C-alpha positions as a printed Julia matrix, in Angstrom:
455×3 Matrix{Float64}:
 142.68   99.12  71.75
 142.9    96.37  74.38
 141.77   98.71  77.2
 139.11  100.33  75.0
 137.75   96.93  74.03
 137.76   95.75  77.63
 136.06   98.92  78.82
 133.39   98.65  76.14
 132.76   95.02  77.01
 132.34   96.0   80.67
 129.82   98.68  79.72
 127.86   96.31  77.51
 127.76   93.62  80.19
 126.68   96.14  82.82
 123.78   97.29  80.69
 122.64   94.06  79.08
 123.91   91.3   81.33
 125.95   88.23  80.52
 125.02   85.24  78.33
 122.07   83.38  79.81
 120.88   86.35  81.82
 117.04   86.4   82.01
 115.45   89.36  80.19
 115.06   92.32  82.48
 111.8    94.08  83.1
 111.89   97.29  81.11
 111.99  100.31  83.42
 110.26  103.47  82.32
 112.21  104.89  79.39
 114.76  102.05  79.42
 115.95  100.13  76.36
 113.6    97.68  74.7
 114.22   94.0   75.53
 115.25   93.44  71.89
 117.94   96.11  72.21
 119.23   94.51  75.4
 119.31   91.14  73.63
 121.23   92.77  70.77
 123.73   94.19  73.23
 124.21   90.74  74.75
 125.03   89.39  71.28
 127.49   92.24  70.85
 129.02   91.45  74.23
 129.55   87.83  73.23
 131.24   88.98  70.03
 133.44   91.47  71.89
 134.5    88.76  74.34
 135.54   86.54  71.43
 137.51   89.41  69.88
 139.23   90.14  73.19
 140.26   86.5   73.48
 141.66   86.44  69.93
 144.52   88.79  70.71
 145.54   92.27  69.46
 143.26   93.82  66.85
 144.91   95.08  63.67
 141.98   94.78  61.27
 140.36   98.14  60.48
 137.03   96.47  59.76
 136.85   95.04  63.27
 137.9    98.38  64.7
 134.96  100.01  62.9
 132.65   97.32  64.25
 133.82   97.97  67.81
 133.22  101.71  67.34
 129.74  100.95  66.04
 128.97   98.76  69.06
 130.11  101.66  71.23
 127.7   104.0   69.45
 124.89  101.47  69.89
 125.67  101.18  73.61
 125.6   104.97  73.98
 122.27  105.21  72.12
 120.75  102.52  74.32
 121.84  104.32  77.48
 120.64  107.77  76.39
 117.02  108.52  77.43
 114.85  109.36  74.46
 117.45  108.37  71.89
 116.36  106.24  68.92
 118.82  103.33  68.93
 117.23  101.5   65.99
 119.41  103.1   63.31
 122.49  102.44  65.43
 121.39   98.79  65.65
 121.16   98.48  61.86
 124.52  100.21  61.39
 126.13   97.81  63.83
 124.62   94.88  61.98
 126.02   96.17  58.69
 129.45   96.72  60.24
 129.35   93.16  61.59
 128.6    91.91  58.08
 131.35   94.05  56.58
 133.87   92.74  59.11
 133.85   89.44  57.23
 133.84   85.8   58.25
 131.12   83.59  59.64
 131.33   85.15  63.12
 130.58   88.59  61.71
 127.72   87.24  59.6
 126.25   85.4   62.61
 126.34   88.58  64.69
 124.7    90.51  61.83
 121.96   87.88  61.64
 121.37   87.98  65.41
 121.07   91.78  65.33
 118.79   91.63  62.29
 116.55   89.14  64.09
 116.16   91.55  67.01
 115.58   94.44  64.6
 112.79   92.64  62.73
 111.05   91.92  66.05
 111.49   95.5   67.16
 110.13   96.91  63.89
 108.47   94.27  61.76
 107.96   96.69  58.85
 111.53   97.95  58.61
 112.79   97.3   55.08
 116.36   97.95  56.27
 116.09   95.26  58.94
 114.77   92.67  56.47
 117.47   93.47  53.95
 120.14   93.14  56.65
 118.68   89.77  57.58
 118.7    88.66  53.94
 122.3    89.79  53.48
 123.43   87.99  56.64
 121.68   84.75  55.66
 123.14   85.09  52.17
 126.64   85.49  53.6
 126.11   82.34  55.67
 125.05   80.41  52.56
 121.44   79.92  53.72
 120.0    80.78  50.33
 116.35   79.79  50.7
 116.0    81.69  54.0
 117.77   84.67  52.41
 115.23   84.68  49.57
 112.38   84.82  52.1
 113.98   87.79  53.9
 114.71   89.57  50.63
 111.09   89.13  49.57
 109.92   90.69  52.85
 112.22   93.62  52.09
 110.79   94.0   48.58
 107.22   93.93  49.89
 108.07   96.98  52.03
 110.29   98.78  49.51
 108.45  101.44  47.48
 111.5   102.62  45.52
 111.65  100.5   42.35
 115.19  101.55  41.48
 116.44  100.61  44.95
 114.84   97.15  44.58
 116.73   96.07  41.47
 119.83   94.76  43.24
 117.72   92.63  45.57
 115.6    91.35  42.71
 118.73   90.33  40.8
 120.11   88.55  43.85
 116.87   86.63  44.38
 116.97   85.57  40.73
 120.58   84.4   41.11
 119.84   82.37  44.26
 116.8    80.76  42.65
 118.74   79.95  39.5
 121.42   78.22  41.61
 118.71   76.2   43.35
 117.13   75.3   40.02
 120.47   73.84  38.85
 120.45   71.59  41.92
 116.88   70.48  41.24
 117.71   69.64  37.63
 120.84   67.76  38.69
 118.86   65.67  41.17
 116.26   64.84  38.51
 118.99   63.99  36.01
 120.69   61.69  38.53
 117.41   59.98  39.37
 117.02   61.36  42.88
 114.31   63.37  44.55
 115.31   66.16  46.88
 115.4    65.36  50.57
 112.67   66.76  52.76
 113.4    68.78  55.87
 114.04   65.63  57.93
 116.77   64.44  55.58
 114.63   61.71  53.99
 114.6    61.24  50.25
 111.15   61.64  48.78
 111.71   58.92  46.2
 113.25   56.48  48.62
 115.04   54.36  45.99
 118.47   55.91  46.42
 118.01   57.44  49.83
 120.87   55.45  51.3
 123.53   56.92  49.02
 125.68   59.86  50.01
 124.82   61.75  46.82
 121.21   62.28  47.95
 122.54   64.79  50.5
 122.38   67.37  47.72
 119.53   69.81  48.23
 118.81   73.45  47.45
 118.04   73.86  51.16
 121.59   73.0   52.26
 124.01   75.77  53.24
 126.02   76.86  50.19
 129.28   75.18  51.24
 127.54   71.88  51.97
 125.58   72.05  48.71
 128.76   72.64  46.76
 130.5    69.68  48.42
 127.49   67.41  47.81
 127.22   68.57  44.18
 130.92   67.84  43.67
 130.46   64.35  45.11
 127.45   63.68  42.89
 129.42   64.63  39.77
 132.34   62.46  40.91
 130.11   59.44  41.53
 128.23   59.72  38.24
 131.47   60.23  36.28
 132.99   57.14  37.9
 129.87   55.08  37.17
 129.16   56.12  33.59
 132.26   57.85  32.24
 132.78   61.46  31.23
 131.48   60.87  27.68
 127.99   59.91  28.87
 125.5    62.64  27.77
 123.82   62.72  31.18
 127.19   63.1   32.9
 128.16   65.91  30.54
 124.93   67.74  31.32
 125.47   67.14  35.03
 128.96   68.65  34.77
 127.52   71.67  32.94
 124.93   72.14  35.68
 127.7    71.94  38.28
 129.71   74.62  36.45
 126.65   76.88  36.21
 125.9    76.38  39.91
 129.48   77.31  40.81
 129.3    80.47  38.75
 126.0    81.49  40.3
 127.23   80.68  43.83
 130.37   82.79  43.42
 128.61   85.82  42.0
 128.67   88.93  44.18
 125.54   89.15  46.39
 124.78   92.71  45.31
 125.88   94.97  42.5
 128.7    97.08  43.92
 128.44  100.84  43.27
 132.19  101.13  43.87
 132.76   99.45  40.49
 132.04  102.9   39.11
 129.85  101.72  36.27
 132.27   99.01  35.07
 130.61   96.02  33.45
 131.29   92.71  35.24
 132.26   89.99  32.75
 132.7    86.25  33.12
 134.3    83.7   30.8
 131.69   84.16  28.01
 132.11   87.94  28.05
 135.9    87.7   28.09
 135.8    85.2   25.24
 133.81   87.67  23.16
 136.16   90.51  24.13
 139.16   88.53  22.83
 137.54   86.94  19.79
 139.55   87.32  16.59
 142.03   89.8   18.1
 145.8    89.77  18.22
 147.1    89.99  21.79
 150.51   90.79  23.26
 151.63   90.48  26.88
 154.26   93.14  27.56
 156.81   92.62  30.33
 157.32   95.58  32.65
 161.08   96.14  32.32
 163.09   99.37  32.09
 164.34   98.45  28.6
 160.88   97.71  27.23
 159.43  100.84  28.82
 162.24  103.02  27.41
 161.76  101.59  23.91
 157.99  102.05  24.11
 158.37  105.74  24.91
 160.96  106.46  22.2
 159.3   108.0   19.11
 159.77  105.83  16.04
 161.04  102.87  18.05
 160.51   99.5   16.26
 159.31   97.97  19.55
 156.79  100.77  20.09
 155.48  100.27  16.55
 155.3    96.52  17.11
 153.25   96.87  20.31
 150.98   99.48  18.75
 150.16   97.04  15.97
 148.35   94.61  18.27
 144.62   94.77  18.88
 145.04   94.24  22.64
 147.96   95.07  24.92
 148.1    93.19  28.24
 150.11   94.32  31.28
 150.35   92.57  34.63
 150.47   93.5   38.32
 152.02   96.8   39.44
 153.29   98.51  36.29
 156.31  100.42  37.6
 158.34  101.2   34.47
 155.87  101.83  31.65
 154.58  105.38  31.37
 151.2   106.05  33.03
 149.82  106.82  29.58
 151.19  103.62  28.01
 148.4   101.78  26.28
 146.79   99.07  28.41
 143.77   97.24  27.03
 143.76   94.45  29.61
 145.33   94.72  33.05
 145.69   91.56  35.15
 146.73   91.45  38.78
 147.14   88.66  41.33
 146.28   89.27  44.98
 149.1    88.23  47.29
 149.73   88.38  51.03
 147.43   88.1   54.02
 145.77   91.51  53.47
 145.59   92.01  49.7
 142.95   94.73  50.05
 145.57   97.06  51.57
 147.66   97.47  48.41
 147.8   100.53  46.14
 144.7   101.33  44.13
 144.51  100.22  40.49
 144.37  103.62  38.83
 146.03  102.72  35.51
 143.44  103.15  32.78
 142.48   99.83  31.17
 139.61   98.71  28.98
 139.28   95.55  31.08
 140.79   94.43  34.38
 141.14   90.9   35.74
 141.82   90.32  39.43
 142.98   86.82  40.42
 142.75   85.79  44.06
 141.38   83.51  46.75
 139.53   83.23  49.12
 136.39   84.89  47.81
 135.86   87.34  50.75
 139.41   88.68  50.32
 138.86   89.06  46.57
 135.63   90.99  47.11
 137.17   93.28  49.7
 140.19   93.95  47.48
 137.92   95.02  44.62
 135.98   97.37  46.88
 139.17   98.82  48.36
 141.45   99.07  45.33
 139.32   99.59  42.21
 139.18  103.19  41.03
 135.8   104.17  39.55
 136.2   105.04  35.88
 139.63  103.4   35.54
 138.18  100.37  33.73
 135.19   99.67  31.48
 134.98   95.97  32.32
 135.97   93.99  35.41
 136.33   90.22  35.61
 133.71   88.76  37.94
 134.17   86.14  40.65
 134.02   83.27  38.14
 137.38   84.43  36.69
 139.22   84.94  39.98
 140.95   81.51  40.01
 140.98   80.22  36.42
 143.75   77.66  36.9
 141.91   75.76  39.65
 138.22   76.46  39.03
 136.48   73.19  38.01
 134.47   75.18  35.46
 137.67   76.41  33.77
 141.11   74.72  33.79
 140.39   72.63  36.92
 144.02   71.98  37.83
 145.17   70.9   41.27
 146.43   73.79  43.4
 150.11   74.46  42.82
 152.79   74.48  45.5
 152.15   77.47  47.76
 155.9    78.23  47.66
 155.77   78.69  43.88
 152.39   80.17  42.9
 151.74   80.87  39.24
 152.82   84.25  37.93
 150.12   86.6   36.74
 151.45   86.49  33.18
 151.29   82.69  33.16
 147.75   82.71  34.57
 146.68   85.1   31.8
 148.37   82.96  29.14
 146.67   79.79  30.36
 143.29   81.55  30.47
 143.7    82.95  26.94
 144.78   79.53  25.69
 141.78   77.89  27.38
 139.3    80.39  25.95
 140.81   79.84  22.51
 139.35   82.91  20.75
 142.34   85.29  20.24
 143.75   85.2   16.72
 147.29   85.36  18.1
 149.03   85.64  21.47
 152.6    86.98  21.78
 154.92   87.66  24.72
 157.2    90.67  24.47
 160.17   91.36  26.73
 159.99   88.25  28.94
 163.73   87.65  29.15
 166.46   88.27  31.71
 165.0    89.58  34.99
 161.51   89.33  33.52
 161.88   85.65  32.58
 159.16   83.39  33.88
 159.93   80.45  36.24
 161.27   77.22  34.65
 157.97   75.34  34.98
 156.12   78.1   33.17
 158.84   78.47  30.5
 158.53   74.75  29.84
 154.8    75.08  29.19
 155.41   78.06  26.87
 158.24   76.29  25.06
 155.99   73.35  24.23
 153.54   75.72  22.55
 155.83   78.27  20.94
 155.1    78.76  17.26
 157.89   81.24  16.48
 160.47   83.44  18.15
 161.84   86.83  17.13
 165.1    87.69  18.85
 165.21   91.24  17.53
 161.9    92.09  19.21
 162.31   89.61  22.07
 158.99   88.15  21.01
 157.56   84.67  21.59
 154.52   83.7   19.52
 152.08   81.17  20.96
 149.4    81.5   18.29
């Protein structure tokens, strides 16, 4: 790949020039200046990839192949390179990270100049700006796309995303009004002036998403310190912050790879659990053997619960063993490369961070039709999300087990009628810190069924 990458970079530079090269006069039949500018952006990105060392990421490999196809299209007389330009922009976006999103935005900018009425170019620009957290600019690009899009069904995802971005901005506006600030103008000056010197006035719906989140967090911290958590205005401010976080973490577009599964957040999960008896079943050879034995007391016990929960890779239970809720924690540097989640479950929860890795894992490992409901991004880190349990991150050397994360989430939601653990002994025993938490909340134990009752 090193030689291929170097050779492609040489070809791109030969055709488009190096950074800072003045635009060339277009010879008869040669590439448009916008295409040459796009190739220069690609060359810059390739140079950065070459300097970063060996490439092992399949997404970047696909991006490099797409840049190669764009280069070929630009050098072929009479070829229409516009579609190759859009494909390269999408591959840059799919490659992940800010660098990929910046390249996608640069290519989209050239595409919208080249064809101002291309709905694909405007959507690519909106997606790139969205990925970079530039919400208000993304809305403008999405609206340009909608103005050109004649297919109503194809517009629904974009319309939903615009509504989500605007709703997140509205939460910021309400928070500023509640805190007694006016939003800053484009020069960074507060319109009201009275509190313009404080750091909290940095909050604005026009800030990049990461900066807005940090400023919103600081505003909540300051107001809580000043007035106390019991103050009604502070409580409303905290609720607005939680709503903003949920809206900010929501997937940019509905993903067709979810196979028709319904995304659910904390409210939906709370309703799913309400009034039901729940058991978490450990995946051990003994438990699996007892479950499969006809007339087994343990099999009858498990079958008597309203919801059966299993965690992570279920290696011992039969593929047909009942699973109402499957929970899995993403681990490792490339969690999207694991086996696909093909065990049938009514609902599936996927815990993981950072958000781009979580999204990619869902797209890579979910099996369409294998689940009716899928936990959305607001449920991906329940222990540490400020809108949920809001605990400090645990020691990286001892991350929470999936079973413990599920237990804490069920306890926080508070709607199951009963929660039991079955089979969590011996090799399946939870770590001491987690057993201590369970022990403090155990209502009853049943040695014959190896059952611990929390509710």
